[in-house]
Amino acid sequence: MSKRPNYLAAARAVADAADIVLTTHINSDADGIGTSLALAIALERLGKRVRFACPSKPASIYAFLPRFGMAQTVDNDAAAAAMAPCDLLISSDCGDLKRLGACAAIRHGKLLNLDHHATNDRFGHLNLVDEQGTCSGMVAAKLLDKLDVAIDREIADNLYATLVFDTGRFMHSNTDAAAFRFAAKLADAGVDVSAINRALTYTKKPHDLAITRLGIERLTVDAQEPRLAGIAITRADIAAVGEPEDWGELVDVPRSLAGNQVAYLFREGKDGQTTRMSMRSNPPFQVSPVAQAFGGGGHLQAAGATFPGSLADCLREVIPRLRRQLQD
Ligand code: AMP
Ligand code: MN
Ligand code: MN
């Protein structure tokens, strides 16, 4: 059903622009940040004036990425309005305009929506949405190919981080031959793959481990459906431990249980009015329909949304839906 991504049209839009702003989704991750930085480096090589605006402060764990210092936080309308207009705004790894936060208000000629999410709602003037892409970094690499930009070490390091992160170190269901071919290409470009893996994995702070401990304490296997397990964290829990900069891969804790097919992490917001949902599944089971039912999105087997209510309401409404996903 989805239209084939038009790489040439996107390359033409990039070629035509002199001033480009890169942006990505709120609470961005290695895919959104790495893709934007890789594009930033490459577009500078093409002689473009390039800026990189993040709608929320990028987590410091990503500071090892080459040119991380380019990222500027634009998390309110005044900051977006203060930015000089650009010819082209490139959104990477973001499925809908809402998830661009204040960066959606950056003044631009055209908006290029570069992504790989199945639920992407095609919010750009140009939509380079490639659902075959393992990560947004792979979509960006194909675009750079069309622009005849060589993948140097700095670009490759950023792209490798996008690949490792979105495949869960080559574990998730999006890991296929194309993912390994991309990895080999990046390794050929000089990436120290082990160093990137360590930087993404072995850089936890004691506080992050305290969050992991809290997650293990709150781990529940569903009484009716033992293939469903998750972690529900109240705002009091979070207040007691302190909010981490990044919630990392806590949802992998329930996922790691033998026999688990659907996993969730629910975290209550500070005011108890919203609950952040993060869900994972193994094929053929799907979690994106559940995320979409609450205005969120993602991939078939990795999706998220913000539930409009307390943690208790979220559990009451969402757990039965997750059980139902396992019945199909
Ligand atoms: P997360 O559970 O936050 O790691 O997100 C899993 C996947 O779903 C990622 O690819 C996210 O970009 C996507 N995602 C998470 N939350 C939302 C949302 N509210 N709207 C659209 N996509 C989302
Ligand atoms: Mn992402
Ligand atoms: Mn992604």
Short mmCIF file of C-alpha atoms and ligand atoms in Angstrom, two decimals:
data_model
loop_
_atom_site.label_atom_id
_atom_site.label_comp_id
_atom_site.label_asym_id
_atom_site.label_seq_id
_atom_site.Cartn_x
_atom_site.Cartn_y
_atom_site.Cartn_z
CA MET A 1 0.00 0.00 0.00
CA SER A 2 2.79 2.38 0.89
CA LYS A 3 4.31 4.46 -1.87
CA ARG A 4 7.86 3.63 -2.87
CA PRO A 5 10.28 6.12 -1.36
CA ASN A 6 11.52 8.60 -3.93
CA TYR A 7 15.22 9.01 -3.17
CA LEU A 8 15.85 11.09 -6.28
CA ALA A 9 13.22 13.68 -5.39
CA ALA A 10 14.68 13.95 -1.89
CA ALA A 11 18.21 14.30 -3.29
CA ARG A 12 17.00 17.06 -5.60
CA ALA A 13 15.45 18.96 -2.68
CA VAL A 14 18.72 18.71 -0.77
CA ALA A 15 20.74 19.81 -3.80
CA ASP A 16 18.47 22.84 -4.26
CA ALA A 17 18.80 24.03 -0.66
CA ALA A 18 21.61 26.27 0.59
CA ASP A 19 20.58 26.46 4.23
CA ILE A 20 19.45 23.26 5.93
CA VAL A 21 18.22 22.55 9.45
CA LEU A 22 18.22 18.96 10.69
CA THR A 23 15.86 17.83 13.39
CA THR A 24 14.54 14.65 14.99
CA HIS A 25 11.93 13.41 17.45
CA ILE A 26 11.51 14.42 21.06
CA ASN A 27 13.55 12.33 23.57
CA SER A 28 15.67 11.31 20.66
CA ASP A 29 17.86 8.28 20.50
CA ALA A 30 20.93 7.02 18.67
CA ASP A 31 18.95 6.65 15.43
CA GLY A 32 17.49 10.16 15.38
CA ILE A 33 20.66 11.87 16.58
CA GLY A 34 23.12 9.70 14.62
CA THR A 35 21.15 10.11 11.38
CA SER A 36 21.00 13.89 11.83
CA LEU A 37 24.70 14.16 12.62
CA ALA A 38 25.67 11.94 9.68
CA LEU A 39 23.56 14.11 7.38
CA ALA A 40 24.96 17.29 8.94
CA ILE A 41 28.55 16.23 8.27
CA ALA A 42 27.76 15.12 4.74
CA LEU A 43 25.76 18.22 3.85
CA GLU A 44 28.54 20.47 5.12
CA ARG A 45 30.85 18.63 2.76
CA LEU A 46 28.46 19.60 -0.04
CA GLY A 47 28.90 23.25 0.95
CA LYS A 48 25.56 23.69 2.69
CA ARG A 49 25.03 25.86 5.74
CA VAL A 50 23.85 23.31 8.30
CA ARG A 51 22.30 23.47 11.77
CA PHE A 52 20.96 20.67 13.99
CA ALA A 53 18.05 21.43 16.31
CA CYS A 54 16.73 18.93 18.88
CA PRO A 55 13.25 19.34 20.38
CA SER A 56 14.53 18.02 23.72
CA LYS A 57 18.01 18.03 25.22
CA PRO A 58 19.93 15.12 23.67
CA ALA A 59 21.09 12.63 26.31
CA SER A 60 24.77 12.96 27.21
CA ILE A 61 25.36 9.24 26.54
CA TYR A 62 25.39 10.24 22.87
CA ALA A 63 28.20 12.75 23.33
CA PHE A 64 30.67 10.26 21.83
CA LEU A 65 29.05 10.62 18.41
CA PRO A 66 31.22 12.65 16.02
CA ARG A 67 30.10 16.31 15.91
CA PHE A 68 27.61 15.87 18.77
CA GLY A 69 28.46 19.46 19.71
CA MET A 70 26.44 20.66 16.70
CA ALA A 71 23.19 19.78 18.46
CA GLN A 72 21.29 22.75 19.83
CA THR A 73 18.24 22.29 22.00
CA VAL A 74 15.15 24.05 20.63
CA ASP A 75 12.48 23.03 23.11
CA ASN A 76 10.18 26.06 23.17
CA ASP A 77 8.40 28.26 20.65
CA ALA A 78 10.51 31.32 21.43
CA ALA A 79 13.71 29.39 20.65
CA ALA A 80 12.20 28.10 17.39
CA ALA A 81 11.05 31.61 16.40
CA ALA A 82 14.52 32.99 17.17
CA MET A 83 16.09 30.70 14.58
CA ALA A 84 16.81 32.19 11.17
CA PRO A 85 14.67 30.51 8.51
CA CYS A 86 16.12 27.67 6.45
CA ASP A 87 15.45 26.51 2.91
CA LEU A 88 14.98 22.91 3.95
CA LEU A 89 14.07 21.34 7.28
CA ILE A 90 14.95 17.65 7.41
CA SER A 91 13.16 15.60 10.05
CA SER A 92 14.81 12.24 10.73
CA ASP A 93 13.33 9.21 12.49
CA CYS A 94 10.06 10.92 13.42
CA GLY A 95 6.61 9.57 12.52
CA ASP A 96 4.46 12.64 13.02
CA LEU A 97 4.70 16.40 13.37
CA LYS A 98 3.69 16.37 17.04
CA ARG A 99 6.83 14.42 17.90
CA LEU A 100 8.98 17.25 16.50
CA GLY A 101 7.86 19.38 19.46
CA ALA A 102 8.94 23.02 19.15
CA CYS A 103 11.17 22.18 16.16
CA ALA A 104 8.03 21.92 13.99
CA ALA A 105 7.85 25.72 14.29
CA ILE A 106 11.30 26.36 12.80
CA ARG A 107 10.66 28.47 9.72
CA HIS A 108 11.45 26.59 6.53
CA GLY A 109 10.88 26.57 2.80
CA LYS A 110 10.33 22.83 2.48
CA LEU A 111 10.09 19.97 4.95
CA LEU A 112 11.70 16.63 4.14
CA ASN A 113 10.39 13.79 6.30
CA LEU A 114 13.08 11.07 6.33
CA ASP A 115 12.02 8.01 8.29
CA HIS A 116 11.50 4.26 8.45
CA HIS A 117 8.47 3.96 10.74
CA ALA A 118 5.52 2.00 9.37
CA THR A 119 3.14 4.40 11.12
CA ASN A 120 4.66 7.57 9.59
CA ASP A 121 1.82 9.87 8.57
CA ARG A 122 3.71 11.56 5.70
CA PHE A 123 3.71 15.03 7.25
CA GLY A 124 6.42 16.50 4.98
CA HIS A 125 6.31 18.30 1.63
CA LEU A 126 8.59 15.45 0.64
CA ASN A 127 8.33 12.10 2.35
CA LEU A 128 11.31 9.80 2.19
CA VAL A 129 9.70 7.09 4.28
CA ASP A 130 11.34 3.74 3.64
CA GLU A 131 9.75 1.03 5.74
CA GLN A 132 12.36 -1.40 4.44
CA GLY A 133 15.00 0.66 6.18
CA THR A 134 16.34 -1.08 9.27
CA CYS A 135 17.01 2.33 10.80
CA SER A 136 16.71 5.94 9.66
CA GLY A 137 20.49 5.89 9.27
CA MET A 138 20.12 3.39 6.45
CA VAL A 139 17.63 5.68 4.68
CA ALA A 140 20.07 8.57 5.08
CA ALA A 141 22.92 6.46 3.66
CA LYS A 142 20.88 5.70 0.53
CA LEU A 143 20.13 9.40 0.17
CA LEU A 144 23.83 10.25 0.50
CA ASP A 145 24.56 7.71 -2.17
CA LYS A 146 22.23 9.58 -4.54
CA LEU A 147 24.03 12.81 -3.61
CA ASP A 148 27.39 11.19 -4.35
CA VAL A 149 28.76 11.86 -0.89
CA ALA A 150 31.38 9.35 0.22
CA ILE A 151 30.84 7.81 3.66
CA ASP A 152 33.88 8.85 5.67
CA ARG A 153 34.77 7.74 9.17
CA GLU A 154 32.78 10.45 11.01
CA ILE A 155 29.66 9.79 8.98
CA ALA A 156 30.14 6.03 9.33
CA ASP A 157 30.51 6.17 13.13
CA ASN A 158 27.21 8.01 13.39
CA LEU A 159 25.49 5.63 10.99
CA TYR A 160 26.81 2.57 12.78
CA ALA A 161 25.33 3.88 16.03
CA THR A 162 21.92 4.19 14.33
CA LEU A 163 22.11 0.60 13.11
CA VAL A 164 23.28 -0.95 16.36
CA PHE A 165 20.72 0.96 18.37
CA ASP A 166 17.66 0.26 16.22
CA THR A 167 18.46 -3.44 15.83
CA GLY A 168 19.18 -3.84 19.54
CA ARG A 169 22.71 -4.93 18.62
CA PHE A 170 21.42 -7.10 15.77
CA MET A 171 18.80 -8.87 17.89
CA HIS A 172 15.45 -7.37 16.89
CA SER A 173 13.17 -8.65 14.13
CA ASN A 174 14.40 -5.84 11.82
CA THR A 175 17.82 -7.52 11.63
CA ASP A 176 18.21 -8.98 8.16
CA ALA A 177 20.79 -9.45 5.41
CA ALA A 178 20.52 -5.80 4.41
CA ALA A 179 21.34 -4.77 7.98
CA PHE A 180 24.48 -6.88 7.92
CA ARG A 181 25.45 -5.58 4.49
CA PHE A 182 25.12 -2.04 5.80
CA ALA A 183 27.20 -2.98 8.84
CA ALA A 184 29.93 -4.42 6.61
CA LYS A 185 29.96 -1.27 4.49
CA LEU A 186 30.39 0.87 7.60
CA ALA A 187 33.09 -1.41 8.99
CA ASP A 188 34.88 -1.03 5.65
CA ALA A 189 34.69 2.74 6.14
CA GLY A 190 36.75 2.30 9.30
CA VAL A 191 34.20 2.11 12.12
CA ASP A 192 35.57 0.61 15.34
CA VAL A 193 32.42 -1.46 15.88
CA SER A 194 33.37 -2.67 19.32
CA ALA A 195 34.10 0.87 20.53
CA ILE A 196 30.66 2.05 19.36
CA ASN A 197 28.97 -0.91 21.03
CA ARG A 198 30.79 -0.18 24.27
CA ALA A 199 29.92 3.51 24.10
CA LEU A 200 26.25 2.61 23.67
CA THR A 201 26.26 -0.13 26.29
CA TYR A 202 28.93 0.15 28.97
CA THR A 203 28.54 3.78 29.88
CA LYS A 204 25.87 3.51 32.58
CA LYS A 205 26.01 5.72 35.65
CA PRO A 206 25.19 4.32 39.11
CA HIS A 207 21.87 6.16 38.82
CA ASP A 208 21.04 4.27 35.65
CA LEU A 209 21.64 1.01 37.50
CA ALA A 210 19.36 2.20 40.31
CA ILE A 211 16.68 2.62 37.63
CA THR A 212 17.35 -0.93 36.43
CA ARG A 213 16.98 -2.18 40.00
CA LEU A 214 13.66 -0.32 40.33
CA GLY A 215 12.55 -1.90 37.06
CA ILE A 216 13.37 -5.40 38.29
CA GLU A 217 11.49 -4.70 41.53
CA ARG A 218 8.42 -3.60 39.58
CA LEU A 219 8.54 -6.45 37.05
CA THR A 220 5.22 -8.31 36.68
CA VAL A 221 4.29 -11.34 34.63
CA ASP A 222 0.61 -11.21 33.69
CA ALA A 223 -1.43 -13.70 35.74
CA GLN A 224 -3.79 -14.51 32.84
CA GLU A 225 -1.30 -14.45 30.00
CA PRO A 226 2.21 -15.52 31.01
CA ARG A 227 3.64 -14.47 27.63
CA LEU A 228 2.92 -10.87 28.66
CA ALA A 229 5.22 -9.15 31.16
CA GLY A 230 6.15 -5.61 31.96
CA ILE A 231 7.18 -2.89 34.33
CA ALA A 232 4.83 -0.23 35.70
CA ILE A 233 6.47 2.69 37.46
CA THR A 234 4.48 5.25 39.45
CA ARG A 235 5.38 8.91 39.73
CA ALA A 236 6.21 8.26 43.41
CA ASP A 237 8.73 5.59 42.32
CA ILE A 238 10.33 8.06 39.93
CA ALA A 239 10.38 10.84 42.53
CA ALA A 240 12.12 8.50 44.98
CA VAL A 241 14.88 7.38 42.61
CA GLY A 242 15.19 10.51 40.47
CA GLU A 243 14.31 10.74 36.77
CA PRO A 244 17.11 9.39 34.58
CA GLU A 245 18.35 11.35 31.61
CA ASP A 246 17.33 8.47 29.39
CA TRP A 247 15.22 5.37 30.15
CA GLY A 248 17.49 3.26 28.01
CA GLU A 249 16.46 -0.30 27.42
CA LEU A 250 14.51 -0.99 30.59
CA VAL A 251 11.74 -2.59 28.54
CA ASP A 252 14.26 -5.32 27.70
CA VAL A 253 14.06 -6.58 31.29
CA PRO A 254 10.58 -8.15 30.89
CA ARG A 255 11.55 -9.08 27.36
CA SER A 256 14.46 -11.12 28.61
CA LEU A 257 12.21 -13.61 30.41
CA ALA A 258 12.03 -17.05 28.79
CA GLY A 259 8.70 -17.38 26.97
CA ASN A 260 7.99 -13.66 26.88
CA GLN A 261 6.32 -12.47 23.66
CA VAL A 262 4.99 -9.03 24.56
CA ALA A 263 6.72 -6.62 26.94
CA TYR A 264 5.83 -3.17 28.19
CA LEU A 265 7.23 -0.34 30.26
CA PHE A 266 4.67 2.15 31.60
CA ARG A 267 5.91 5.26 33.38
CA GLU A 268 3.60 7.73 35.02
CA GLY A 269 4.16 11.43 34.31
CA LYS A 270 4.93 13.91 37.09
CA ASP A 271 1.36 15.20 37.36
CA GLY A 272 -0.32 11.80 37.09
CA GLN A 273 -2.21 12.99 34.00
CA THR A 274 -0.24 11.05 31.41
CA THR A 275 1.63 7.74 31.25
CA ARG A 276 4.39 7.02 28.79
CA MET A 277 4.01 3.61 27.13
CA SER A 278 6.86 1.69 25.55
CA MET A 279 6.06 -1.74 24.08
CA ARG A 280 7.90 -4.57 22.36
CA SER A 281 6.90 -7.92 20.84
CA ASN A 282 8.27 -10.89 18.97
CA PRO A 283 6.83 -11.69 15.52
CA PRO A 284 4.12 -12.45 14.63
CA PHE A 285 2.72 -10.45 17.55
CA GLN A 286 2.30 -6.71 17.07
CA VAL A 287 2.31 -3.76 19.43
CA SER A 288 1.99 -0.83 17.00
CA PRO A 289 -1.83 -1.18 16.82
CA VAL A 290 -1.99 -0.67 20.59
CA ALA A 291 0.28 2.39 20.37
CA GLN A 292 -1.79 3.80 17.51
CA ALA A 293 -5.01 3.36 19.48
CA PHE A 294 -3.62 6.01 21.84
CA GLY A 295 -2.23 8.41 19.23
CA GLY A 296 1.27 6.94 19.23
CA GLY A 297 3.12 4.82 16.72
CA GLY A 298 6.35 3.08 15.86
CA HIS A 299 7.10 -0.26 14.27
CA LEU A 300 5.05 -3.48 14.34
CA GLN A 301 7.26 -4.89 17.09
CA ALA A 302 8.47 -1.72 18.85
CA ALA A 303 6.07 1.10 19.51
CA GLY A 304 5.19 3.79 21.98
CA ALA A 305 2.56 6.32 22.92
CA THR A 306 1.55 8.72 25.64
CA PHE A 307 -1.54 7.48 27.47
CA PRO A 308 -3.86 10.27 28.61
CA GLY A 309 -4.28 9.21 32.23
CA SER A 310 -2.73 7.81 35.37
CA LEU A 311 -0.71 4.63 35.55
CA ALA A 312 -3.67 2.78 37.07
CA ASP A 313 -5.93 3.87 34.17
CA CYS A 314 -3.24 2.89 31.68
CA LEU A 315 -2.88 -0.59 33.16
CA ARG A 316 -6.65 -1.08 33.21
CA GLU A 317 -7.10 -0.05 29.58
CA VAL A 318 -3.94 -1.24 27.91
CA ILE A 319 -3.19 -4.62 29.50
CA PRO A 320 -6.37 -6.24 28.05
CA ARG A 321 -5.41 -4.88 24.62
CA LEU A 322 -1.94 -6.36 24.91
CA ARG A 323 -3.43 -9.71 25.94
CA ARG A 324 -5.64 -9.55 22.85
CA GLN A 325 -2.61 -9.03 20.60
CA LEU A 326 -1.41 -12.43 21.81
CA GLN A 327 -4.67 -14.16 20.88
CA ASP A 328 -4.42 -13.55 17.13
P1 AMP B 1 10.19 3.53 22.50
O1 AMP B 1 9.38 2.48 23.14
O2 AMP B 1 10.00 4.89 23.08
O3 AMP B 1 11.64 3.15 22.39
O4 AMP B 1 9.65 3.64 21.01
C1 AMP B 1 9.55 2.52 20.18
C2 AMP B 1 9.36 2.97 18.76
O5 AMP B 1 8.12 3.64 18.62
C3 AMP B 1 10.41 3.94 18.30
O6 AMP B 1 10.71 3.69 16.96
C4 AMP B 1 9.76 5.29 18.48
O7 AMP B 1 10.28 6.25 17.59
C5 AMP B 1 8.30 4.98 18.24
N1 AMP B 1 7.45 5.81 19.08
C6 AMP B 1 7.50 5.89 20.42
N2 AMP B 1 6.57 6.74 20.90
C7 AMP B 1 5.88 7.21 19.84
C8 AMP B 1 4.81 8.15 19.68
N3 AMP B 1 4.23 8.76 20.72
N4 AMP B 1 4.40 8.39 18.42
C9 AMP B 1 4.97 7.79 17.38
N5 AMP B 1 5.98 6.91 17.46
C10 AMP B 1 6.44 6.61 18.67
MN MN B 2 14.04 6.89 17.27
MN MN B 3 14.54 4.53 14.14
#
